[in-house]
Short mmCIF file of C-alpha atoms and ligand atoms in Angstrom, two decimals:
data_model
loop_
_atom_site.label_atom_id
_atom_site.label_comp_id
_atom_site.label_asym_id
_atom_site.label_seq_id
_atom_site.Cartn_x
_atom_site.Cartn_y
_atom_site.Cartn_z
CA MET N 685 23.88 14.11 -19.64
CA SER N 686 21.29 15.07 -17.00
CA LYS N 687 22.33 16.24 -13.56
CA ILE N 688 23.85 13.46 -11.47
CA TYR N 689 22.20 13.48 -8.05
CA ASP N 690 23.80 11.94 -5.01
CA VAL N 691 20.57 10.05 -4.37
CA VAL N 692 17.47 9.39 -6.42
CA ILE N 693 14.63 7.88 -4.41
CA LEU N 694 11.94 6.02 -6.29
CA GLY N 695 8.59 6.36 -4.51
CA ALA N 696 7.18 8.90 -2.04
CA GLY N 697 5.55 6.55 0.43
CA PRO N 698 6.68 6.58 4.08
CA ALA N 699 9.96 4.83 3.13
CA GLY N 700 10.82 7.26 0.33
CA LEU N 701 9.90 10.35 2.35
CA ALA N 702 11.89 9.23 5.38
CA ALA N 703 14.85 8.50 3.10
CA GLY N 704 14.45 11.98 1.60
CA LEU N 705 14.43 13.59 5.03
CA TYR N 706 17.66 11.85 6.06
CA ALA N 707 19.39 12.38 2.71
CA GLY N 708 18.36 16.06 2.61
CA ARG N 709 19.55 16.66 6.17
CA SER N 710 22.88 15.07 5.21
CA ARG N 711 23.21 17.71 2.46
CA LEU N 712 23.12 15.06 -0.28
CA SER N 713 21.61 16.34 -3.53
CA THR N 714 18.41 14.33 -3.54
CA LEU N 715 15.50 13.78 -5.91
CA ILE N 716 12.30 11.87 -5.16
CA VAL N 717 10.38 10.53 -8.15
CA GLU N 718 6.73 9.64 -7.50
CA LYS N 719 4.15 8.55 -10.05
CA GLY N 720 1.04 9.18 -8.01
CA LYS N 721 0.08 10.83 -4.75
CA ASP N 722 2.55 11.10 -1.87
CA GLY N 723 2.01 8.52 0.81
CA GLY N 724 1.59 5.44 -1.33
CA GLN N 725 -0.62 2.93 0.45
CA ILE N 726 -0.96 4.93 3.63
CA ALA N 727 -2.59 7.75 1.67
CA ILE N 728 -5.64 5.51 1.35
CA THR N 729 -6.21 4.79 5.01
CA ASP N 730 -8.33 6.86 7.30
CA GLU N 731 -6.93 5.90 10.65
CA ILE N 732 -3.42 5.34 11.91
CA GLU N 733 -3.14 4.29 15.50
CA ASN N 734 0.14 2.47 15.55
CA TYR N 735 2.75 4.97 14.40
CA PRO N 736 4.80 5.86 17.51
CA GLY N 737 3.86 9.25 18.88
CA GLN N 738 0.76 9.38 16.70
CA THR N 739 -1.84 10.40 19.24
CA VAL N 740 -3.31 13.30 17.29
CA GLU N 741 -7.08 12.89 17.36
CA GLY N 742 -8.43 12.28 13.84
CA GLU N 743 -4.98 11.70 12.29
CA SER N 744 -5.36 10.01 8.92
CA GLY N 745 -2.87 8.65 6.38
CA PRO N 746 -3.01 11.79 4.20
CA SER N 747 -2.53 14.22 7.12
CA LEU N 748 0.47 12.30 8.49
CA ILE N 749 1.99 12.10 5.02
CA GLU N 750 1.46 15.80 4.38
CA ARG N 751 3.68 16.59 7.36
CA MET N 752 6.27 14.02 6.24
CA THR N 753 6.38 15.66 2.80
CA GLN N 754 6.76 19.16 4.25
CA GLN N 755 9.52 18.00 6.60
CA CYS N 756 11.36 16.35 3.73
CA GLU N 757 11.10 19.37 1.42
CA LYS N 758 12.34 21.65 4.20
CA PHE N 759 15.76 20.05 3.72
CA GLY N 760 15.97 20.88 0.01
CA VAL N 761 14.87 17.57 -1.47
CA GLU N 762 13.77 17.98 -5.10
CA ARG N 763 10.57 16.39 -6.30
CA VAL N 764 9.29 15.19 -9.65
CA SER N 765 6.04 13.59 -10.69
CA ASP N 766 6.87 10.86 -13.19
CA VAL N 767 6.44 7.14 -13.87
CA ILE N 768 9.70 5.25 -14.04
CA ASN N 769 9.44 2.34 -16.45
CA ASP N 770 13.05 1.27 -16.93
CA VAL N 771 16.25 1.26 -14.89
CA VAL N 772 19.99 0.88 -15.41
CA LEU N 773 21.45 0.14 -11.99
CA GLU N 774 24.89 -1.34 -12.56
CA GLY N 775 27.94 0.97 -12.66
CA ASP N 776 28.82 4.26 -10.96
CA VAL N 777 26.00 6.28 -12.53
CA LYS N 778 22.53 4.74 -12.12
CA LYS N 779 19.68 5.75 -14.42
CA LEU N 780 15.94 5.80 -13.82
CA ILE N 781 14.15 6.14 -17.14
CA SER N 782 10.63 7.40 -17.89
CA ALA N 783 8.76 8.42 -21.04
CA LYS N 784 9.81 12.03 -20.27
CA GLY N 785 13.55 11.41 -19.85
CA GLU N 786 16.04 9.97 -17.40
CA TYR N 787 17.24 10.73 -13.87
CA CYS N 788 20.87 9.97 -12.98
CA ALA N 789 22.38 9.35 -9.57
CA LYS N 790 25.33 7.91 -7.73
CA THR N 791 22.93 5.94 -5.51
CA VAL N 792 19.35 4.78 -5.82
CA ILE N 793 16.86 3.95 -3.10
CA ILE N 794 14.06 1.72 -4.33
CA ALA N 795 10.97 2.53 -2.26
CA THR N 796 8.26 1.49 -4.70
CA GLY N 797 6.21 -0.34 -2.07
CA ALA N 798 3.30 -2.54 -2.89
CA PHE N 799 -0.27 -2.49 -4.23
CA SER N 800 -3.52 -4.18 -3.27
CA ARG N 801 -3.85 -7.81 -4.21
CA PRO N 802 -6.98 -8.40 -6.30
CA ILE N 803 -9.80 -10.41 -4.68
CA GLY N 804 -9.37 -13.00 -7.43
CA CYS N 805 -13.03 -13.50 -8.38
CA LYS N 806 -14.64 -13.68 -11.81
CA ASN N 807 -15.52 -10.25 -13.39
CA GLU N 808 -13.49 -8.34 -10.76
CA LYS N 809 -11.78 -6.08 -13.31
CA GLU N 810 -15.06 -5.23 -15.01
CA PHE N 811 -16.54 -3.92 -11.74
CA MET N 812 -13.51 -1.99 -10.46
CA GLY N 813 -14.80 1.50 -9.69
CA LYS N 814 -18.36 0.25 -10.29
CA GLY N 815 -18.81 -1.39 -6.91
CA VAL N 816 -15.45 -3.10 -6.40
CA SER N 817 -12.84 -1.04 -4.53
CA TYR N 818 -9.61 -1.43 -2.57
CA CYS N 819 -9.69 1.94 -0.80
CA ALA N 820 -12.23 2.75 1.89
CA THR N 821 -11.00 6.33 2.34
CA CYS N 822 -11.39 6.99 -1.38
CA ASP N 823 -14.74 5.31 -1.98
CA ALA N 824 -16.65 4.94 1.32
CA ASN N 825 -18.85 7.97 0.71
CA PHE N 826 -20.25 6.42 -2.49
CA PHE N 827 -21.87 3.83 -0.25
CA GLU N 828 -23.60 6.14 2.22
CA ASP N 829 -26.52 4.08 3.57
CA PHE N 830 -25.89 1.14 1.21
CA GLU N 831 -24.72 -2.38 2.09
CA VAL N 832 -21.02 -3.12 1.82
CA TYR N 833 -18.94 -6.31 1.92
CA VAL N 834 -15.28 -6.42 2.92
CA VAL N 835 -13.08 -9.30 1.81
CA GLY N 836 -10.24 -10.20 4.19
CA GLY N 837 -9.56 -10.89 7.86
CA GLY N 838 -6.30 -9.11 8.76
CA ASP N 839 -5.70 -5.75 10.48
CA SER N 840 -6.36 -3.66 7.36
CA ALA N 841 -9.54 -5.50 6.43
CA VAL N 842 -11.09 -5.18 9.89
CA GLU N 843 -9.99 -1.58 10.45
CA GLU N 844 -11.27 -0.52 7.05
CA ALA N 845 -14.54 -2.43 7.65
CA MET N 846 -15.04 -0.45 10.87
CA TYR N 847 -14.36 2.76 9.00
CA LEU N 848 -16.93 1.77 6.38
CA THR N 849 -19.60 1.39 9.08
CA LYS N 850 -19.51 5.18 9.41
CA PHE N 851 -21.03 5.35 5.92
CA ALA N 852 -22.71 2.08 5.00
CA ARG N 853 -25.95 0.79 6.51
CA LYS N 854 -24.44 -2.63 7.09
CA VAL N 855 -20.93 -4.01 6.56
CA THR N 856 -20.25 -7.74 6.25
CA VAL N 857 -16.72 -9.11 6.45
CA ILE N 858 -16.23 -12.13 4.20
CA HIS N 859 -13.31 -14.18 5.47
CA ARG N 860 -11.95 -17.47 4.16
CA ARG N 861 -11.22 -18.76 7.68
CA ASP N 862 -13.38 -19.19 10.77
CA GLU N 863 -11.54 -16.57 12.80
CA LEU N 864 -9.91 -13.21 12.11
CA ARG N 865 -6.15 -12.71 11.75
CA ALA N 866 -6.40 -9.09 12.93
CA ALA N 867 -4.76 -8.02 16.21
CA LYS N 868 -6.86 -8.86 19.28
CA SER N 869 -7.38 -5.17 20.14
CA ILE N 870 -8.82 -4.56 16.67
CA GLN N 871 -11.03 -7.65 16.92
CA GLU N 872 -12.41 -6.50 20.27
CA LYS N 873 -13.54 -3.20 18.74
CA ALA N 874 -14.94 -4.96 15.67
CA PHE N 875 -17.08 -7.43 17.63
CA LYS N 876 -18.61 -4.54 19.56
CA ASN N 877 -19.62 -2.72 16.37
CA ASP N 878 -23.33 -3.41 15.80
CA LYS N 879 -23.17 -2.50 12.09
CA LEU N 880 -20.48 -5.10 11.45
CA PHE N 881 -21.33 -8.72 10.49
CA PHE N 882 -19.18 -11.72 9.55
CA MET N 883 -19.46 -14.42 6.91
CA TRP N 884 -16.93 -17.10 7.88
CA ASP N 885 -15.20 -19.77 5.75
CA SER N 886 -16.23 -17.92 2.61
CA VAL N 887 -14.72 -16.57 -0.58
CA VAL N 888 -16.19 -14.41 -3.34
CA GLU N 889 -16.40 -16.45 -6.54
CA GLU N 890 -17.99 -13.97 -8.93
CA VAL N 891 -19.36 -10.42 -9.04
CA ASN N 892 -22.13 -9.34 -11.41
CA GLY N 893 -24.54 -6.60 -12.32
CA ASP N 894 -25.81 -4.49 -15.18
CA GLY N 895 -22.99 -1.93 -15.35
CA ILE N 896 -22.94 -1.54 -11.55
CA LEU N 897 -22.32 -4.23 -8.95
CA SER N 898 -25.63 -5.70 -7.80
CA SER N 899 -25.04 -9.41 -7.17
CA MET N 900 -22.28 -11.81 -6.24
CA THR N 901 -21.70 -15.47 -5.63
CA VAL N 902 -20.00 -16.51 -2.41
CA LYS N 903 -18.65 -20.00 -1.82
CA ASN N 904 -18.36 -21.72 1.55
CA VAL N 905 -14.88 -23.25 1.43
CA LYS N 906 -15.78 -26.00 3.90
CA THR N 907 -19.05 -27.21 2.38
CA GLY N 908 -18.64 -25.99 -1.22
CA GLU N 909 -22.10 -24.40 -0.98
CA LEU N 910 -22.67 -21.41 -3.30
CA THR N 911 -24.79 -18.48 -2.13
CA THR N 912 -25.97 -15.66 -4.37
CA ILE N 913 -26.16 -12.27 -2.70
CA GLU N 914 -28.43 -9.74 -4.42
CA ALA N 915 -28.57 -6.01 -3.78
CA ASP N 916 -31.58 -4.81 -1.82
CA GLU N 917 -34.27 -3.90 -4.39
CA ASP N 918 -34.45 -0.26 -3.28
CA ASP N 919 -30.64 0.10 -3.36
CA GLY N 920 -29.98 -1.63 -6.69
CA MET N 921 -26.27 -1.91 -5.84
CA PHE N 922 -23.75 -2.70 -3.10
CA GLY N 923 -20.02 -2.40 -2.59
CA VAL N 924 -17.23 -4.96 -2.26
CA PHE N 925 -13.92 -3.82 -0.78
CA GLY N 926 -10.88 -6.10 -1.02
CA PHE N 927 -8.20 -6.03 1.68
CA ILE N 928 -6.37 -9.31 1.26
CA GLY N 929 -2.79 -8.18 1.28
CA THR N 930 -0.46 -6.68 -1.24
CA LEU N 931 1.89 -7.48 -4.13
CA PRO N 932 5.27 -5.76 -4.70
CA ASN N 933 5.74 -2.94 -7.22
CA SER N 934 8.83 -4.57 -8.70
CA LYS N 935 7.97 -5.41 -12.34
CA ILE N 936 10.37 -2.74 -13.67
CA PHE N 937 13.29 -4.42 -11.89
CA GLU N 938 12.78 -7.83 -13.45
CA GLY N 939 15.84 -8.81 -15.48
CA LYS N 940 17.71 -5.64 -14.46
CA GLY N 941 20.26 -7.27 -12.18
CA VAL N 942 18.51 -6.59 -8.84
CA GLU N 943 17.83 -9.79 -7.00
CA LEU N 944 14.11 -10.46 -6.37
CA ASP N 945 12.65 -13.30 -4.34
CA GLU N 946 10.10 -15.72 -5.80
CA ARG N 947 7.25 -13.31 -4.95
CA GLY N 948 9.02 -10.25 -6.42
CA TYR N 949 10.23 -8.66 -3.17
CA ILE N 950 13.82 -7.38 -2.92
CA PRO N 951 16.14 -9.05 -0.42
CA THR N 952 18.49 -6.68 1.45
CA ASP N 953 20.86 -6.91 4.37
CA ALA N 954 20.13 -5.06 7.63
CA ASP N 955 21.59 -1.87 6.10
CA MET N 956 19.23 -1.99 3.09
CA HIS N 957 21.94 -2.95 0.56
CA THR N 958 20.63 -4.89 -2.41
CA ASN N 959 22.96 -7.14 -4.38
CA ILE N 960 24.04 -4.13 -6.54
CA PRO N 961 26.54 -1.66 -5.01
CA GLY N 962 24.96 1.77 -4.57
CA VAL N 963 21.41 0.42 -4.89
CA PHE N 964 19.32 0.21 -1.72
CA ALA N 965 15.75 -0.88 -1.05
CA ALA N 966 13.46 0.38 1.71
CA GLY N 967 9.92 -0.22 2.91
CA ASP N 968 7.30 -2.70 1.74
CA ILE N 969 9.26 -3.62 -1.40
CA ARG N 970 11.81 -5.43 0.81
CA VAL N 971 11.68 -9.01 1.98
CA LYS N 972 10.64 -8.43 5.61
CA SER N 973 8.29 -9.68 8.28
CA LEU N 974 6.38 -6.49 9.17
CA ARG N 975 5.12 -4.09 6.51
CA GLN N 976 4.04 -0.94 8.34
CA VAL N 977 4.68 2.81 8.27
CA VAL N 978 7.10 2.60 11.19
CA THR N 979 9.25 -0.08 9.56
CA ALA N 980 9.12 1.64 6.15
CA ALA N 981 10.27 4.94 7.66
CA ALA N 982 13.06 3.19 9.58
CA ASP N 983 14.25 1.44 6.41
CA GLY N 984 14.27 4.77 4.56
CA ALA N 985 16.41 6.40 7.25
CA ILE N 986 18.93 3.54 7.18
CA ALA N 987 19.08 3.47 3.37
CA ALA N 988 19.79 7.23 3.18
CA THR N 989 22.59 7.04 5.73
CA GLN N 990 24.09 4.14 3.79
CA CYS N 991 23.96 6.21 0.57
CA GLU N 992 26.02 8.88 2.35
CA LYS N 993 28.53 6.24 3.43
CA TYR N 994 28.72 4.73 -0.07
CA ILE N 995 29.29 8.13 -1.71
CA GLY N 996 31.96 8.95 0.89
CA GLU N 997 33.78 5.74 0.03
CA MET N 998 33.51 6.45 -3.74
CA GLU N 999 35.29 9.80 -3.42
C1 FAD K 533 -5.63 -0.09 3.56
C2 FAD K 533 -4.30 -0.04 4.27
C3 FAD K 533 -4.25 0.35 5.59
C4 FAD K 533 -3.02 0.42 6.26
N1 FAD K 533 -2.99 0.82 7.57
C5 FAD K 533 -1.80 0.93 8.20
C6 FAD K 533 -1.75 1.42 9.54
O1 FAD K 533 -2.77 1.74 10.16
N2 FAD K 533 -0.52 1.53 10.13
C7 FAD K 533 0.65 1.20 9.48
O2 FAD K 533 1.73 1.37 10.06
N3 FAD K 533 0.62 0.73 8.22
C8 FAD K 533 -0.56 0.58 7.57
N4 FAD K 533 -0.60 0.08 6.28
C9 FAD K 533 0.68 -0.35 5.66
C10 FAD K 533 1.47 0.88 5.17
O3 FAD K 533 0.62 1.68 4.36
C11 FAD K 533 2.68 0.43 4.37
O4 FAD K 533 3.48 -0.42 5.14
C12 FAD K 533 3.53 1.63 3.94
O5 FAD K 533 2.77 2.56 3.19
C13 FAD K 533 4.74 1.19 3.11
O6 FAD K 533 5.43 2.31 2.70
P1 FAD K 533 6.42 2.28 1.43
O7 FAD K 533 6.94 3.67 1.33
O8 FAD K 533 7.35 1.16 1.54
O9 FAD K 533 5.50 1.93 0.18
P2 FAD K 533 4.16 2.54 -0.42
O10 FAD K 533 3.34 3.18 0.64
O11 FAD K 533 3.55 1.44 -1.20
O12 FAD K 533 4.66 3.69 -1.42
C14 FAD K 533 5.36 3.39 -2.60
C15 FAD K 533 5.26 4.57 -3.55
O13 FAD K 533 6.06 4.31 -4.71
C16 FAD K 533 5.40 4.80 -5.87
N5 FAD K 533 5.88 4.08 -7.05
C17 FAD K 533 5.83 2.73 -7.25
N6 FAD K 533 6.34 2.41 -8.46
C18 FAD K 533 6.71 3.59 -9.04
C19 FAD K 533 7.29 3.89 -10.32
N7 FAD K 533 7.60 2.95 -11.21
N8 FAD K 533 7.54 5.21 -10.62
C20 FAD K 533 7.24 6.18 -9.70
N9 FAD K 533 6.69 5.93 -8.48
C21 FAD K 533 6.43 4.63 -8.15
C22 FAD K 533 3.93 4.51 -5.56
O14 FAD K 533 3.07 5.35 -6.34
C23 FAD K 533 3.84 4.81 -4.06
O15 FAD K 533 3.47 6.15 -3.80
C24 FAD K 533 -1.81 0.04 5.59
C25 FAD K 533 -1.87 -0.37 4.25
C26 FAD K 533 -3.10 -0.40 3.58
C27 FAD K 533 -3.15 -0.85 2.13
#
């Protein structure tokens, strides 16, 4: 059988890395399994203003996460790059299974976070990476001096729209309501930005083009009126960025004994216990009211200290 770790943490977003830091400092043998880049969702944002103590000019998601990773590894946390596609969570030895093999542990912290919710329009999949994106930091520079549309009206949508104005000639926020949901301080900045425009009460119905996005149909939800937006003739293309919330990364836990709510999030108590002894959940994957870096990191810290307690009680 493979090595049995004290803790295996699934996901290296802010929750997983904070859990790793606390578990490592507690001298628990700890492994973090991550399928992609460290940082999860925060790795795709350019600006973080609301993480306490984050006043470093120009701090971005990736730079903050780089320091979190270094801090975590300093305490001896092992790392592996792998995609977990099955789990066995009941019993004293938990198993996380991938195509490469399995990872065993006395405790598991599920920190698999969430992913961007699709815009939900016709042909969206076909134009992903060909004009449709969910990551301004990754794709903004493809739209240098082009027109860009942002779908959404919350904090992320408006902040990312402002970021996109550094690249695009013009950025239009398409929002299904007649006012933004973003925090007032964010709205104030947005309304002062002269490259930022708003299309209220509207949803994107369909995106089109010949291999690259060059037209879309937008519907006014109040009047039902359909408007076709065509790319400027000289440009031949434009971008559409979707920021309309997230969905949980919890498919692999379906039918595996961990309780999920009707949307797929994992309910926990205040100490991050799931319904299975020795299995904890932290960060955006949890049922919670505020999904942010600060709450994800706090969850991770609590989950790791509870792993230590659980292992202590096992022995
Ligand atoms: C565009 C955008 C802007 C944002 N801006 C801010 C902001 O300014 N301030 C703020 O506080 N918050 C912001 N947020 C929210 C913040 O990013 C999240 O709350 C935070 O990242 C949640 O951390 P997490 O560790 O719970 O999950 P995630 O960040 O989602 O990380 C989960 C990790 O688990 C990995 N994973 C999932 N499934 C598997 C599997 N089966 N096998 C292996 N690995 C797996 C994923 O690859 C991912 O790296 C923003 C989010 C977005 C999308």
